[in-house]
PDB file of C-alpha atoms in Angstrom:
ATOM      1  CA  MET A   1     118.637 124.157  -5.050  1.00  0.00           C
ATOM      2  CA  ARG A   2     120.045 120.722  -4.251  1.00  0.00           C
ATOM      3  CA  ALA A   3     119.834 121.523  -0.479  1.00  0.00           C
ATOM      4  CA  LEU A   4     116.316 121.992  -1.084  1.00  0.00           C
ATOM      5  CA  ILE A   5     115.749 118.970  -2.999  1.00  0.00           C
ATOM      6  CA  LYS A   6     118.042 116.918  -0.308  1.00  0.00           C
ATOM      7  CA  GLU A   7     115.603 118.409   2.491  1.00  0.00           C
ATOM      8  CA  PRO A   8     113.183 115.781   4.399  1.00  0.00           C
ATOM      9  CA  LEU A   9     110.059 118.051   3.655  1.00  0.00           C
ATOM     10  CA  THR A  10     110.532 118.073   0.372  1.00  0.00           C
ATOM     11  CA  HIS A  11     110.343 114.466  -0.179  1.00  0.00           C
ATOM     12  CA  MET A  12     107.672 114.543   2.175  1.00  0.00           C
ATOM     13  CA  LEU A  13     105.634 117.091   0.240  1.00  0.00           C
ATOM     14  CA  ILE A  14     106.256 115.206  -3.041  1.00  0.00           C
ATOM     15  CA  ILE A  15     105.426 111.697  -1.894  1.00  0.00           C
ATOM     16  CA  GLY A  16     102.031 113.221  -0.360  1.00  0.00           C
ATOM     17  CA  GLY A  17     101.601 114.861  -4.087  1.00  0.00           C
ATOM     18  CA  ALA A  18     101.774 111.342  -5.411  1.00  0.00           C
ATOM     19  CA  LEU A  19      99.726 110.010  -2.792  1.00  0.00           C
ATOM     20  CA  PHE A  20      96.842 112.744  -3.001  1.00  0.00           C
ATOM     21  CA  ILE A  21      97.172 112.570  -7.210  1.00  0.00           C
ATOM     22  CA  LEU A  22      96.492 107.997  -6.921  1.00  0.00           C
ATOM     23  CA  ASP A  23      93.942 108.756  -3.938  1.00  0.00           C
ATOM     24  CA  THR A  24      91.917 110.989  -6.353  1.00  0.00           C
ATOM     25  CA  LEU A  25      92.313 108.864  -9.838  1.00  0.00           C
ATOM     26  CA  VAL A  26      91.364 105.806  -7.429  1.00  0.00           C
ATOM     27  CA  GLN A  27      88.140 108.196  -5.806  1.00  0.00           C
ATOM     28  CA  GLU A  28      86.745 109.078  -9.963  1.00  0.00           C
ATOM     29  CA  GLN A  29      86.937 105.427 -10.922  1.00  0.00           C
ATOM     30  CA  SER A  30      85.273 103.869  -7.627  1.00  0.00           C
ATOM     31  CA  VAL A  31      82.671 107.088  -8.317  1.00  0.00           C
ATOM     32  CA  ASP A  32      82.212 105.645 -12.592  1.00  0.00           C
ATOM     33  CA  ARG A  33      81.791 102.515 -10.866  1.00  0.00           C
ATOM     34  CA  ASN A  34      79.217 103.188  -8.555  1.00  0.00           C
ATOM     35  CA  LYS A  35      77.746 105.081 -11.093  1.00  0.00           C
ATOM     36  CA  ILE A  36      73.698 102.849 -12.824  1.00  0.00           C
ATOM     37  CA  VAL A  37      72.497 105.605 -15.682  1.00  0.00           C
ATOM     38  CA  ILE A  38      69.691 104.806 -17.599  1.00  0.00           C
ATOM     39  CA  THR A  39      69.190 105.753 -21.065  1.00  0.00           C
ATOM     40  CA  GLU A  40      65.972 106.604 -22.997  1.00  0.00           C
ATOM     41  CA  ASP A  41      67.192 103.598 -24.885  1.00  0.00           C
ATOM     42  CA  ARG A  42      67.314 101.248 -21.839  1.00  0.00           C
ATOM     43  CA  ILE A  43      63.498 102.659 -20.712  1.00  0.00           C
ATOM     44  CA  GLU A  44      62.228 102.126 -24.560  1.00  0.00           C
ATOM     45  CA  HIS A  45      64.147  98.685 -24.174  1.00  0.00           C
ATOM     46  CA  LEU A  46      62.546  97.461 -20.518  1.00  0.00           C
ATOM     47  CA  SER A  47      59.023  98.486 -22.064  1.00  0.00           C
ATOM     48  CA  ALA A  48      59.359  97.124 -25.971  1.00  0.00           C
ATOM     49  CA  VAL A  49      60.353  93.640 -23.293  1.00  0.00           C
ATOM     50  CA  PHE A  50      56.900  94.189 -21.533  1.00  0.00           C
ATOM     51  CA  SER A  51      54.729  94.582 -24.484  1.00  0.00           C
ATOM     52  CA  ARG A  52      56.079  91.750 -26.205  1.00  0.00           C
ATOM     53  CA  ARG A  53      55.210  89.485 -22.759  1.00  0.00           C
ATOM     54  CA  TRP A  54      52.249  91.576 -21.345  1.00  0.00           C
ATOM     55  CA  GLN A  55      50.815  92.434 -25.584  1.00  0.00           C
ATOM     56  CA  ARG A  56      50.569  95.966 -24.332  1.00  0.00           C
ATOM     57  CA  ALA A  57      51.783  98.924 -23.355  1.00  0.00           C
ATOM     58  CA  PRO A  58      53.153  99.513 -20.216  1.00  0.00           C
ATOM     59  CA  SER A  59      51.371 102.448 -18.074  1.00  0.00           C
ATOM     60  CA  PRO A  60      53.778 105.106 -16.369  1.00  0.00           C
ATOM     61  CA  VAL A  61      53.289 103.181 -12.830  1.00  0.00           C
ATOM     62  CA  GLU A  62      54.308  99.909 -14.762  1.00  0.00           C
ATOM     63  CA  VAL A  63      57.259 101.813 -16.040  1.00  0.00           C
ATOM     64  CA  GLN A  64      59.012 103.326 -12.936  1.00  0.00           C
ATOM     65  CA  GLN A  65      59.141 100.022 -11.953  1.00  0.00           C
ATOM     66  CA  LEU A  66      60.432  98.011 -14.472  1.00  0.00           C
ATOM     67  CA  VAL A  67      63.489 100.861 -14.101  1.00  0.00           C
ATOM     68  CA  GLU A  68      63.661 100.283 -10.824  1.00  0.00           C
ATOM     69  CA  THR A  69      63.856  96.155 -11.027  1.00  0.00           C
ATOM     70  CA  TYR A  70      66.084  97.056 -13.364  1.00  0.00           C
ATOM     71  CA  VAL A  71      68.314  99.788 -10.773  1.00  0.00           C
ATOM     72  CA  ARG A  72      67.945  96.624  -7.612  1.00  0.00           C
ATOM     73  CA  GLU A  73      69.392  93.918 -10.199  1.00  0.00           C
ATOM     74  CA  GLU A  74      72.131  96.385 -12.077  1.00  0.00           C
ATOM     75  CA  ILE A  75      73.035  96.721  -8.118  1.00  0.00           C
ATOM     76  CA  LEU A  76      73.515  93.367  -7.137  1.00  0.00           C
ATOM     77  CA  TYR A  77      74.887  92.322 -10.034  1.00  0.00           C
ATOM     78  CA  ARG A  78      77.744  94.272  -9.443  1.00  0.00           C
ATOM     79  CA  GLU A  79      78.158  93.748  -5.255  1.00  0.00           C
ATOM     80  CA  ALA A  80      78.051  90.180  -6.688  1.00  0.00           C
ATOM     81  CA  LEU A  81      81.037  90.581  -9.190  1.00  0.00           C
ATOM     82  CA  ASN A  82      82.993  92.656  -6.037  1.00  0.00           C
ATOM     83  CA  LEU A  83      82.378  89.996  -3.846  1.00  0.00           C
ATOM     84  CA  GLY A  84      84.155  87.273  -6.730  1.00  0.00           C
ATOM     85  CA  LEU A  85      80.758  85.761  -6.495  1.00  0.00           C
ATOM     86  CA  ASP A  86      80.895  84.878 -10.683  1.00  0.00           C
ATOM     87  CA  HIS A  87      84.516  83.138  -9.791  1.00  0.00           C
ATOM     88  CA  ASN A  88      84.535  79.630  -9.996  1.00  0.00           C
ATOM     89  CA  ASP A  89      80.889  78.858 -10.629  1.00  0.00           C
ATOM     90  CA  THR A  90      80.220  75.809 -12.849  1.00  0.00           C
ATOM     91  CA  VAL A  91      76.628  77.473 -13.837  1.00  0.00           C
ATOM     92  CA  ILE A  92      77.985  81.215 -14.600  1.00  0.00           C
ATOM     93  CA  ARG A  93      80.757  79.480 -16.919  1.00  0.00           C
ATOM     94  CA  ARG A  94      78.261  77.404 -19.018  1.00  0.00           C
ATOM     95  CA  ARG A  95      75.554  80.423 -19.192  1.00  0.00           C
ATOM     96  CA  LEU A  96      78.093  83.093 -20.487  1.00  0.00           C
ATOM     97  CA  ARG A  97      79.761  79.893 -22.327  1.00  0.00           C
ATOM     98  CA  MET A  98      75.903  79.908 -23.960  1.00  0.00           C
ATOM     99  CA  LYS A  99      75.786  83.898 -24.677  1.00  0.00           C
ATOM    100  CA  ILE A 100      78.470  83.781 -26.464  1.00  0.00           C
ATOM    101  CA  GLU A 101      77.582  80.283 -28.648  1.00  0.00           C
ATOM    102  CA  LEU A 102      74.009  82.393 -29.313  1.00  0.00           C
ATOM    103  CA  ALA A 103      75.822  85.261 -30.481  1.00  0.00           C
ATOM    104  CA  ALA A 104      77.036  82.825 -32.960  1.00  0.00           C
ATOM    105  CA  ARG A 105      73.892  81.467 -33.657  1.00  0.00           C
ATOM    106  CA  ASP A 106      71.890  84.457 -34.357  1.00  0.00           C
ATOM    107  CA  ILE A 107      74.893  85.506 -37.287  1.00  0.00           C
ATOM    108  CA  ALA A 108      74.215  82.313 -39.003  1.00  0.00           C
ATOM    109  CA  ASP A 109      70.653  82.324 -38.936  1.00  0.00           C
ATOM    110  CA  ASN A 110      70.236  85.901 -39.879  1.00  0.00           C
ATOM    111  CA  PHE A 111      72.639  85.102 -42.931  1.00  0.00           C
ATOM    112  CA  GLU A 112      69.997  84.655 -45.671  1.00  0.00           C
ATOM    113  CA  PRO A 113      72.309  81.532 -48.515  1.00  0.00           C
ATOM    114  CA  ALA A 114      71.518  81.827 -51.986  1.00  0.00           C
ATOM    115  CA  GLU A 115      69.253  78.810 -53.631  1.00  0.00           C
ATOM    116  CA  SER A 116      72.540  77.400 -55.878  1.00  0.00           C
ATOM    117  CA  THR A 117      74.149  77.426 -52.006  1.00  0.00           C
ATOM    118  CA  LEU A 118      71.557  75.508 -50.556  1.00  0.00           C
ATOM    119  CA  GLN A 119      71.016  73.402 -53.618  1.00  0.00           C
ATOM    120  CA  GLN A 120      75.059  72.822 -53.661  1.00  0.00           C
ATOM    121  CA  TYR A 121      74.201  71.571 -49.743  1.00  0.00           C
ATOM    122  CA  MET A 122      71.995  68.912 -50.699  1.00  0.00           C
ATOM    123  CA  GLU A 123      74.148  67.437 -53.402  1.00  0.00           C
ATOM    124  CA  GLN A 124      76.595  66.614 -50.878  1.00  0.00           C
ATOM    125  CA  ASN A 125      74.997  65.468 -48.344  1.00  0.00           C
ATOM    126  CA  GLY A 126      71.977  63.642 -50.800  1.00  0.00           C
ATOM    127  CA  LYS A 127      71.647  60.713 -48.280  1.00  0.00           C
ATOM    128  CA  ASP A 128      70.172  62.959 -45.615  1.00  0.00           C
ATOM    129  CA  TYR A 129      67.293  63.819 -48.092  1.00  0.00           C
ATOM    130  CA  GLN A 130      66.628  60.447 -49.298  1.00  0.00           C
ATOM    131  CA  ARG A 131      62.494  60.059 -49.239  1.00  0.00           C
ATOM    132  CA  GLN A 132      61.857  57.128 -47.423  1.00  0.00           C
ATOM    133  CA  ALA A 133      60.163  54.302 -49.108  1.00  0.00           C
ATOM    134  CA  HIS A 134      56.734  53.844 -48.657  1.00  0.00           C
ATOM    135  CA  PHE A 135      54.657  50.583 -48.389  1.00  0.00           C
ATOM    136  CA  SER A 136      50.540  49.325 -48.534  1.00  0.00           C
ATOM    137  CA  PHE A 137      50.361  45.533 -46.733  1.00  0.00           C
ATOM    138  CA  ARG A 138      48.008  43.555 -44.873  1.00  0.00           C
ATOM    139  CA  GLN A 139      49.416  41.423 -42.428  1.00  0.00           C
ATOM    140  CA  LEU A 140      48.151  38.181 -39.827  1.00  0.00           C
ATOM    141  CA  TYR A 141      50.090  38.378 -37.012  1.00  0.00           C
ATOM    142  CA  PHE A 142      50.764  34.909 -34.792  1.00  0.00           C
ATOM    143  CA  GLN A 143      52.200  34.447 -31.152  1.00  0.00           C
ATOM    144  CA  THR A 144      55.401  33.003 -30.667  1.00  0.00           C
ATOM    145  CA  SER A 145      53.520  29.632 -29.177  1.00  0.00           C
ATOM    146  CA  ASN A 146      53.250  29.095 -32.977  1.00  0.00           C
ATOM    147  CA  SER A 147      55.967  27.182 -34.365  1.00  0.00           C
ATOM    148  CA  GLN A 148      57.281  28.239 -37.487  1.00  0.00           C
ATOM    149  CA  GLU A 149      56.299  25.335 -39.166  1.00  0.00           C
ATOM    150  CA  ASP A 150      52.720  25.592 -38.575  1.00  0.00           C
ATOM    151  CA  ILE A 151      52.855  29.154 -39.986  1.00  0.00           C
ATOM    152  CA  LYS A 152      54.393  28.170 -43.430  1.00  0.00           C
ATOM    153  CA  LYS A 153      51.513  25.491 -43.422  1.00  0.00           C
ATOM    154  CA  VAL A 154      48.563  28.663 -43.552  1.00  0.00           C
ATOM    155  CA  LEU A 155      51.696  30.653 -45.875  1.00  0.00           C
ATOM    156  CA  ILE A 156      51.116  27.881 -48.276  1.00  0.00           C
ATOM    157  CA  ARG A 157      47.925  27.609 -47.811  1.00  0.00           C
ATOM    158  CA  LEU A 158      47.043  31.059 -48.340  1.00  0.00           C
ATOM    159  CA  ASN A 159      48.771  30.840 -51.453  1.00  0.00           C
ATOM    160  CA  GLN A 160      46.633  28.184 -52.936  1.00  0.00           C
ATOM    161  CA  GLY A 161      43.813  30.569 -52.119  1.00  0.00           C
ATOM    162  CA  LEU A 162      42.803  27.484 -49.911  1.00  0.00           C
ATOM    163  CA  GLU A 163      43.423  29.812 -45.832  1.00  0.00           C
ATOM    164  CA  ASP A 164      40.904  32.235 -44.868  1.00  0.00           C
ATOM    165  CA  ALA A 165      43.113  35.687 -44.969  1.00  0.00           C
ATOM    166  CA  SER A 166      41.479  36.055 -41.550  1.00  0.00           C
ATOM    167  CA  ALA A 167      43.326  33.768 -40.142  1.00  0.00           C
ATOM    168  CA  GLY A 168      45.998  34.345 -37.149  1.00  0.00           C
ATOM    169  CA  ASP A 169      45.902  35.072 -33.622  1.00  0.00           C
ATOM    170  CA  SER A 170      44.251  38.345 -32.819  1.00  0.00           C
ATOM    171  CA  SER A 171      45.902  41.821 -31.435  1.00  0.00           C
ATOM    172  CA  LEU A 172      46.218  45.292 -31.484  1.00  0.00           C
ATOM    173  CA  LEU A 173      48.023  45.518 -34.632  1.00  0.00           C
ATOM    174  CA  PRO A 174      46.156  46.634 -37.476  1.00  0.00           C
ATOM    175  CA  ASN A 175      45.482  43.963 -40.362  1.00  0.00           C
ATOM    176  CA  GLN A 176      45.748  46.421 -43.377  1.00  0.00           C
ATOM    177  CA  ILE A 177      48.375  49.663 -43.452  1.00  0.00           C
ATOM    178  CA  ASN A 178      48.321  51.890 -46.088  1.00  0.00           C
ATOM    179  CA  ASN A 179      51.279  53.735 -47.599  1.00  0.00           C
ATOM    180  CA  LYS A 180      52.950  54.394 -44.545  1.00  0.00           C
ATOM    181  CA  SER A 181      56.670  55.139 -44.187  1.00  0.00           C
ATOM    182  CA  SER A 182      59.748  52.728 -43.576  1.00  0.00           C
ATOM    183  CA  THR A 183      59.690  54.630 -40.104  1.00  0.00           C
ATOM    184  CA  ARG A 184      56.189  54.582 -39.124  1.00  0.00           C
ATOM    185  CA  ILE A 185      56.359  50.841 -40.136  1.00  0.00           C
ATOM    186  CA  ASP A 186      59.314  50.223 -37.970  1.00  0.00           C
ATOM    187  CA  GLN A 187      57.330  52.615 -35.076  1.00  0.00           C
ATOM    188  CA  LEU A 188      54.461  50.359 -35.208  1.00  0.00           C
ATOM    189  CA  PHE A 189      56.151  46.482 -35.956  1.00  0.00           C
ATOM    190  CA  GLY A 190      59.390  47.495 -34.057  1.00  0.00           C
ATOM    191  CA  PRO A 191      63.090  48.821 -35.516  1.00  0.00           C
ATOM    192  CA  GLY A 192      63.722  46.976 -38.071  1.00  0.00           C
ATOM    193  CA  PHE A 193      60.425  44.918 -39.827  1.00  0.00           C
ATOM    194  CA  SER A 194      59.836  47.512 -42.871  1.00  0.00           C
ATOM    195  CA  SER A 195      63.480  46.317 -43.871  1.00  0.00           C
ATOM    196  CA  GLN A 196      62.101  42.033 -44.107  1.00  0.00           C
ATOM    197  CA  LEU A 197      59.066  44.165 -46.139  1.00  0.00           C
ATOM    198  CA  THR A 198      61.961  44.400 -48.951  1.00  0.00           C
ATOM    199  CA  LYS A 199      62.468  40.687 -49.973  1.00  0.00           C
ATOM    200  CA  SER A 200      58.765  40.058 -50.171  1.00  0.00           C
ATOM    201  CA  SER A 201      57.602  39.753 -53.852  1.00  0.00           C
ATOM    202  CA  GLN A 202      53.682  41.292 -54.761  1.00  0.00           C
ATOM    203  CA  GLY A 203      51.238  38.844 -55.358  1.00  0.00           C
ATOM    204  CA  ASN A 204      51.837  36.455 -52.869  1.00  0.00           C
ATOM    205  CA  TRP A 205      51.672  36.169 -49.416  1.00  0.00           C
ATOM    206  CA  PHE A 206      55.427  35.946 -47.417  1.00  0.00           C
ATOM    207  CA  GLY A 207      56.825  35.479 -44.244  1.00  0.00           C
ATOM    208  CA  PRO A 208      57.073  34.600 -41.686  1.00  0.00           C
ATOM    209  CA  LEU A 209      58.507  38.313 -40.762  1.00  0.00           C
ATOM    210  CA  LYS A 210      59.689  38.650 -37.332  1.00  0.00           C
ATOM    211  CA  SER A 211      58.416  41.796 -35.118  1.00  0.00           C
ATOM    212  CA  ALA A 212      58.427  42.994 -31.924  1.00  0.00           C
ATOM    213  CA  TYR A 213      55.706  40.927 -30.844  1.00  0.00           C
ATOM    214  CA  GLY A 214      55.547  37.680 -32.762  1.00  0.00           C
ATOM    215  CA  TRP A 215      55.450  36.207 -36.078  1.00  0.00           C
ATOM    216  CA  HIS A 216      53.311  37.419 -39.385  1.00  0.00           C
ATOM    217  CA  LEU A 217      52.233  36.891 -42.951  1.00  0.00           C
ATOM    218  CA  VAL A 218      52.663  39.388 -45.010  1.00  0.00           C
ATOM    219  CA  PHE A 219      51.095  40.814 -48.504  1.00  0.00           C
ATOM    220  CA  VAL A 220      52.634  43.467 -50.092  1.00  0.00           C
ATOM    221  CA  ASP A 221      49.948  45.113 -52.184  1.00  0.00           C
ATOM    222  CA  ASP A 222      52.260  48.582 -53.209  1.00  0.00           C
ATOM    223  CA  TYR A 223      55.689  49.399 -52.761  1.00  0.00           C
ATOM    224  CA  GLU A 224      57.573  52.441 -53.109  1.00  0.00           C
ATOM    225  CA  PRO A 225      61.230  52.173 -52.819  1.00  0.00           C
ATOM    226  CA  SER A 226      63.468  55.127 -51.291  1.00  0.00           C
ATOM    227  CA  SER A 227      64.485  57.942 -53.482  1.00  0.00           C
ATOM    228  CA  ALA A 228      66.558  61.157 -53.295  1.00  0.00           C
ATOM    229  CA  ALA A 229      63.949  63.997 -52.197  1.00  0.00           C
ATOM    230  CA  LYS A 230      63.262  66.766 -54.517  1.00  0.00           C
ATOM    231  CA  PHE A 231      64.973  70.564 -53.357  1.00  0.00           C
ATOM    232  CA  SER A 232      61.723  72.100 -53.126  1.00  0.00           C
ATOM    233  CA  GLU A 233      60.290  69.418 -50.834  1.00  0.00           C
ATOM    234  CA  VAL A 234      63.074  69.343 -47.981  1.00  0.00           C
ATOM    235  CA  ARG A 235      64.169  72.909 -48.467  1.00  0.00           C
ATOM    236  CA  THR A 236      62.874  73.996 -45.047  1.00  0.00           C
ATOM    237  CA  GLN A 237      64.846  71.013 -43.734  1.00  0.00           C
ATOM    238  CA  VAL A 238      68.477  72.149 -45.724  1.00  0.00           C
ATOM    239  CA  LEU A 239      68.059  75.494 -44.790  1.00  0.00           C
ATOM    240  CA  ARG A 240      67.579  74.734 -40.887  1.00  0.00           C
ATOM    241  CA  ASP A 241      70.743  71.622 -41.882  1.00  0.00           C
ATOM    242  CA  TRP A 242      72.544  74.104 -43.397  1.00  0.00           C
ATOM    243  CA  GLN A 243      72.405  77.347 -40.969  1.00  0.00           C
ATOM    244  CA  LEU A 244      73.342  74.484 -38.041  1.00  0.00           C
ATOM    245  CA  ASN A 245      76.358  73.439 -39.718  1.00  0.00           C
ATOM    246  CA  ARG A 246      77.452  77.113 -40.664  1.00  0.00           C
ATOM    247  CA  ARG A 247      76.852  77.789 -37.041  1.00  0.00           C
ATOM    248  CA  LYS A 248      79.273  74.740 -35.504  1.00  0.00           C
ATOM    249  CA  ALA A 249      82.172  76.496 -38.064  1.00  0.00           C
ATOM    250  CA  GLN A 250      81.958  79.199 -37.156  1.00  0.00           C
ATOM    251  CA  LEU A 251      81.770  78.508 -33.539  1.00  0.00           C
ATOM    252  CA  GLU A 252      85.055  76.509 -34.056  1.00  0.00           C
ATOM    253  CA  GLN A 253      86.781  79.411 -35.830  1.00  0.00           C
ATOM    254  CA  GLN A 254      86.622  81.733 -32.840  1.00  0.00           C
ATOM    255  CA  TYR A 255      86.819  79.719 -30.157  1.00  0.00           C
ATOM    256  CA  GLN A 256      90.410  78.567 -32.827  1.00  0.00           C
ATOM    257  CA  GLN A 257      90.780  82.482 -32.765  1.00  0.00           C
ATOM    258  CA  TYR A 258      90.371  82.771 -28.879  1.00  0.00           C
ATOM    259  CA  ARG A 259      92.748  79.574 -28.697  1.00  0.00           C
ATOM    260  CA  GLU A 260      95.766  81.574 -29.529  1.00  0.00           C
ATOM    261  CA  ASN A 261      95.158  84.425 -27.314  1.00  0.00           C
ATOM    262  CA  TYR A 262      96.267  81.770 -24.285  1.00  0.00           C
ATOM    263  CA  THR A 263      98.724  79.540 -23.188  1.00  0.00           C
ATOM    264  CA  VAL A 264      97.163  76.609 -21.641  1.00  0.00           C
ATOM    265  CA  ARG A 265      98.992  74.657 -18.922  1.00  0.00           C
ATOM    266  CA  ILE A 266      97.724  71.428 -17.836  1.00  0.00           C
ATOM    267  CA  ASP A 267      99.968  69.846 -14.468  1.00  0.00           C
ATOM    268  CA  ALA A 268      98.151  66.184 -14.789  1.00  0.00           C
ATOM    269  CA  PRO A 269     101.131  63.933 -16.633  1.00  0.00           C
ATOM    270  CA  SER A 270      98.361  61.677 -17.617  1.00  0.00           C
ATOM    271  CA  LEU A 271      96.858  64.526 -19.877  1.00  0.00           C
TER     272      LEU A 271
END
């Protein structure tokens, strides 16, 4: 037996047998990689996507075309992977990152929190759910070429009832503003204009106030200061914000779990 083991022919047979087994395994794996199975569930999914897009069920011919399109896409996808076309591709990297983030978003969005949870979130972030201040006022516009001293003289006469309220220069701005929020007023007159209105006293003309267009004298008829919104008024916004916050937390937790599995080496000395 020992003599047989030492024979070169025996060594060749053992090596040949091992190579045969290895080649068989590789071929079987290659066959599996080159096999595309279109299941009934896959066909139903393709048909459902078609129905949502075209608002009707696909015909038998269209189903066959859907399957052929899927097979073509799958074959080209696998060949692209075999060629390594997915490596060092920024677009693909970002697309895959987007998909994993979308998965986390779906988990957060499909979870319906209790009302008490949303109310608590609203209380913790109360500044984000304030009802804006609202104003009703009249305004007279003066071009920047007018001196403030001249405008103040008009102001004095207005408050004495001696000047017609139509005084001022013509403009496309409305002379009367009714129950508009501070955001809307700033959109009309420029940033910060609404904050100047809070300094005026009701019952008198006030100014001059600076806008993005020039100077203004204003008469505030009504002013509702900013106040905390009721939960029923902003529940939809609270739910959206809560889901966004939960989504970010899940993504960060998921990333940290993945991060523990990697060792990162940065060769740049400045980083």
